[in-house]
Structure formats: C-alpha cells, structure tokens
Amino acid sequence: MQPKFHEVKRASELAIVVGVQFGKIDDRAFSDSLEELKELVYSAEAKVVGTLTQKRPSPDSRTFIGTGKVDELKSMKEATGANLIVFDDMLSSAQVRNLEKELEIKVIDRGNLILDIFAKRATTSEAKIQVELAQLQYLLPRLTNMWSHFSKQVGGIGTRGPGETQLEVDRRIIKTKIATLKERLEKVDRQRATQRKRRQDVYKIALVGYTNAGKSTVFNLLTKAGVWADDLLFCTLDAVTRFLPLNSKNRIVISDTVGFIQKIPHELVASFQSTLDEVRYADLLLHIVDISHPNPIDHYEKTNAVLDEIGAGQVPRLLILNKSDLISAEEIPSIDLNFPPAHIFSVSAKTHVGMDNFLNFLTTFVEKEIGARMGIAKKTDGKARNSYR
C-alpha cells in the first residue's frame, strides 16, 4: 500500500544548505535567512554538514546556481558524505531534476522542507488533512518535470482513460484527492463556525508570533495545559484552546496557534485557514517576540505582515518580549515606536520574571474591554428597543 503524503519516515540525513544572495538582499537579511534554514534542517532531524553561498543578480534558469557552484557542490558532497541538499529559495521542478541529475543526490527547497516538518509534527486528524492538502497543492504544478516516463501513452483497467499519459493520470488522481480534502476541511470550517457562535459571550485571546518565540511556553504558564514546547521550529500546528483562569468573573479562553516564518509556502497558509480563524476571530492577540534573537524586529515585522495577510491586522494586541532572561535590560531594543509603551511587556516564560506584572495588566485590560463591549451592546439594544416604540 502506498504511504499517505503526510506520513514521513526518515533515516538520519546529512545536509548541505545552499543560499543565493540576489541584488537587493542585504547581508544581514541573507545571513538570518540561511541560519533559519539550518534551524529548519535541525528541526527536521537532519544534520547540516556544509554551507554553500553565491551572489548573483538572478537565478540560473537551469540549475538556480551557476555551473561553477554546481561543481563545488559535487566536491562538498564527496567530502562530507552528504545525502541531501537544501536550497533556501523555491526551485522549479525542472531545476530540481537538473540538479539531481548533475549531483546524483536528493535536492529540496525551503518550501519542501517546511512541508516535511509540518507532516512530521501533524498529530490530529485536522492537521494531517491540512498538511496533506498543502503537500498535494505544492506537488501538482511540479508534476510535469518529475516523470521521465510522462510522454509514454499508457492504458489501464479502471484507472485511466484510453491514451492518457502517466502524468495525466497522476494529475487527475491528485486533483480528485485535493477536492476530497477540501470538502473535509469545509466540514471542519462549519464545525468551527458553530463553536464560535456558542462562544460569542466568551472573550477570546490568541497567542501569535514567529516560530520558536516561546508561545507554547507562555501558553503553558498561563493555563497549565502541558502542550509540547521545545527549542524547535513548529512544535505547535493545531490551535489549542483552554479557559484562562484570570481573577475575573467573565469567561475567557486563550488559544495557542501555529508560528509564522518567512518564505512559507502559500499552500500551507491556504490549507491552515481554519486553524488561523482562531487568530482572525480573536478579541485580543498576545504577540510573542523572542527578544534574545539576533534580529527580533525582523520577526516582529514579518509576523505583522502575516497578520495583515490573513485578515487579522486590526485585532487589538499586546506585545510580549519573551526570553528576557537571556539578555540584559540594556540590550532590549525599541521594537516599534508606534506601539503604545504601556502595552509592551518584557518577560521570561521560563523563569517567570515579569509575568505577574503582565497578568495584572491583562486582567485589568480584559475587564475594561469586556465592560466597554457590554456598554456598546446595551446602547445598541436600547436604540433597537426605542426604534419599535
């Protein structure tokens, strides 16, 4: 029986990472992206044994990097015993095919790698459906150059029409599977919509932030939920929701959500719409930033960009500068001059430093928000009643 796309079996892999710095990319951004790629490789349980970089104005249409660099990769492969090459940018299926032919080694790109990590982390039925859908949508436009036999006309009993190529068969099978998965996700969406209606009187908070910012650690500290938290990228795929035990008479729930990252395959964002609804429909976002990271401002801005992209840009938020125990107070940068200073909190979810101050503010803030909402509701209700007099 063929394994499902979301099932990933992995032996230990030795990887060479490849980054190309194009004209307008500055050194800092290029370096950060490549370091992040190495973290992704580690999160996929592989080991980085080499790094190759190149500066060029545009990618080579055939192999993405120049012929000299391809030869250099061959030498690195022989010297390190690598059995995997990971590019930091998206490759076309033709580029992957050409590189694998030249190098005689498996070649993937960042998008492939992220999808693979998601497949490995997916545990619930919904997450597995979302990941498999993303993988199939990622695969479909890349099929053309993946088959050496796609030009052969073949016929088969019950599986293909007369004269269909293997490529056409595969496309048809994948499109049918995509349609089935979308139907299953639409059912999940309807269930979530029903759940939201039932929770209309509940104040909803969602944790957001760049991957590995410490969202799950903050979530566990606030709720005692015990969800998996580790120094790895994408520990959380499913939105986990718990009641938040603040000193409040109101019902409050908080959700831990999937982390964001740069250069994420758009197929993943599209597939995880139902999970991201927890962010879109929240009353308040707690934006968690790893303040000990070399470039926290970049992570902050990229998270904001994703929030805008998914339609959550206008949701009120508080900014939590996490992992403050790893740096001195003087090293904490000014994240955003337009962000209200009273809504920025420096904490350590690991040592609990700053958490009491934050929780006191959060309790007061939520009470005021709920009070204001109830006041608006009463005024609206009063106007509605008066209109019938």
PDB file of N, CA and C in Angstrom, residues 38 44 60 62 69 75 87 101 123 144 146 173 206 209 232 247 249 286 313 316 331 343 362 366 383:
ATOM      1  N   LYS A  38      19.081  26.500   8.508  1.00  0.00           N
ATOM      2  CA  LYS A  38      19.808  25.477   9.270  1.00  0.00           C
ATOM      3  C   LYS A  38      18.974  24.989  10.451  1.00  0.00           C
ATOM      4  N   ALA A  44      13.992  19.164  11.325  1.00  0.00           N
ATOM      5  CA  ALA A  44      13.595  18.005  10.516  1.00  0.00           C
ATOM      6  C   ALA A  44      14.435  16.771  10.848  1.00  0.00           C
ATOM      7  N   ASP A  60      19.972  31.108 -12.051  1.00  0.00           N
ATOM      8  CA  ASP A  60      20.183  30.405 -13.313  1.00  0.00           C
ATOM      9  C   ASP A  60      18.913  29.606 -13.625  1.00  0.00           C
ATOM     10  N   ARG A  62      18.411  27.048 -15.321  1.00  0.00           N
ATOM     11  CA  ARG A  62      18.553  25.589 -15.386  1.00  0.00           C
ATOM     12  C   ARG A  62      18.857  24.962 -14.024  1.00  0.00           C
ATOM     13  N   LYS A  69      29.396  26.668  -9.202  1.00  0.00           N
ATOM     14  CA  LYS A  69      28.890  26.319  -7.877  1.00  0.00           C
ATOM     15  C   LYS A  69      28.320  24.898  -7.852  1.00  0.00           C
ATOM     16  N   SER A  75      31.911  18.515  -5.112  1.00  0.00           N
ATOM     17  CA  SER A  75      33.087  18.289  -4.262  1.00  0.00           C
ATOM     18  C   SER A  75      32.698  18.242  -2.790  1.00  0.00           C
ATOM     19  N   PHE A  87      17.994  24.000  -0.640  1.00  0.00           N
ATOM     20  CA  PHE A  87      18.093  25.384  -1.103  1.00  0.00           C
ATOM     21  C   PHE A  87      17.176  26.278  -0.268  1.00  0.00           C
ATOM     22  N   LYS A 101      20.180  15.316 -11.338  1.00  0.00           N
ATOM     23  CA  LYS A 101      20.880  14.586 -12.403  1.00  0.00           C
ATOM     24  C   LYS A 101      22.376  14.884 -12.359  1.00  0.00           C
ATOM     25  N   THR A 123      -0.358  15.670  14.209  1.00  0.00           N
ATOM     26  CA  THR A 123      -0.830  14.553  15.035  1.00  0.00           C
ATOM     27  C   THR A 123      -2.348  14.403  14.990  1.00  0.00           C
ATOM     28  N   THR A 144       5.044  18.043 -13.933  1.00  0.00           N
ATOM     29  CA  THR A 144       5.477  17.917 -15.329  1.00  0.00           C
ATOM     30  C   THR A 144       6.900  17.395 -15.467  1.00  0.00           C
ATOM     31  N   MET A 146       8.659  15.823 -13.146  1.00  0.00           N
ATOM     32  CA  MET A 146       9.014  14.804 -12.167  1.00  0.00           C
ATOM     33  C   MET A 146       8.988  13.395 -12.750  1.00  0.00           C
ATOM     34  N   ILE A 173      -5.637  12.018 -10.377  1.00  0.00           N
ATOM     35  CA  ILE A 173      -5.721  11.419  -9.043  1.00  0.00           C
ATOM     36  C   ILE A 173      -5.512  12.482  -7.968  1.00  0.00           C
ATOM     37  N   ALA A 206      -5.713  35.076  21.547  1.00  0.00           N
ATOM     38  CA  ALA A 206      -4.872  34.155  20.765  1.00  0.00           C
ATOM     39  C   ALA A 206      -3.411  34.578  20.867  1.00  0.00           C
ATOM     40  N   GLY A 209       2.948  34.831  16.866  1.00  0.00           N
ATOM     41  CA  GLY A 209       4.359  35.187  16.850  1.00  0.00           C
ATOM     42  C   GLY A 209       5.137  34.319  15.882  1.00  0.00           C
ATOM     43  N   LEU A 232      12.518  24.053  19.177  1.00  0.00           N
ATOM     44  CA  LEU A 232      12.428  23.591  17.796  1.00  0.00           C
ATOM     45  C   LEU A 232      11.423  24.451  17.055  1.00  0.00           C
ATOM     46  N   ASN A 247      -8.315  36.447  37.424  1.00  0.00           N
ATOM     47  CA  ASN A 247      -9.208  36.867  38.507  1.00  0.00           C
ATOM     48  C   ASN A 247     -10.328  37.708  37.921  1.00  0.00           C
ATOM     49  N   LYS A 249     -14.682  37.646  36.636  1.00  0.00           N
ATOM     50  CA  LYS A 249     -15.979  36.960  36.662  1.00  0.00           C
ATOM     51  C   LYS A 249     -16.416  36.571  35.250  1.00  0.00           C
ATOM     52  N   LEU A 286      -1.968  38.257  21.763  1.00  0.00           N
ATOM     53  CA  LEU A 286      -0.726  38.422  22.512  1.00  0.00           C
ATOM     54  C   LEU A 286       0.405  38.074  21.549  1.00  0.00           C
ATOM     55  N   GLY A 313      -5.038  41.994  10.896  1.00  0.00           N
ATOM     56  CA  GLY A 313      -4.214  43.170  11.166  1.00  0.00           C
ATOM     57  C   GLY A 313      -4.831  44.178  12.107  1.00  0.00           C
ATOM     58  N   PRO A 316      -6.896  44.020  18.218  1.00  0.00           N
ATOM     59  CA  PRO A 316      -6.075  44.632  19.271  1.00  0.00           C
ATOM     60  C   PRO A 316      -5.020  43.647  19.774  1.00  0.00           C
ATOM     61  N   GLU A 331      20.087  45.632  26.419  1.00  0.00           N
ATOM     62  CA  GLU A 331      20.100  45.069  25.066  1.00  0.00           C
ATOM     63  C   GLU A 331      18.719  45.003  24.430  1.00  0.00           C
ATOM     64  N   HIS A 343       1.670  48.911  26.535  1.00  0.00           N
ATOM     65  CA  HIS A 343       1.213  47.603  26.063  1.00  0.00           C
ATOM     66  C   HIS A 343       2.373  46.689  25.670  1.00  0.00           C
ATOM     67  N   LEU A 362      -3.087  42.384  32.173  1.00  0.00           N
ATOM     68  CA  LEU A 362      -4.007  41.655  31.292  1.00  0.00           C
ATOM     69  C   LEU A 362      -5.397  41.549  31.913  1.00  0.00           C
ATOM     70  N   VAL A 366      -8.545  43.247  30.067  1.00  0.00           N
ATOM     71  CA  VAL A 366      -9.664  42.433  29.586  1.00  0.00           C
ATOM     72  C   VAL A 366     -10.969  42.877  30.225  1.00  0.00           C
ATOM     73  N   LYS A 383     -31.256  51.364  21.639  1.00  0.00           N
ATOM     74  CA  LYS A 383     -31.674  52.033  20.401  1.00  0.00           C
ATOM     75  C   LYS A 383     -32.641  51.157  19.614  1.00  0.00           C
TER      76      LYS A 383
END
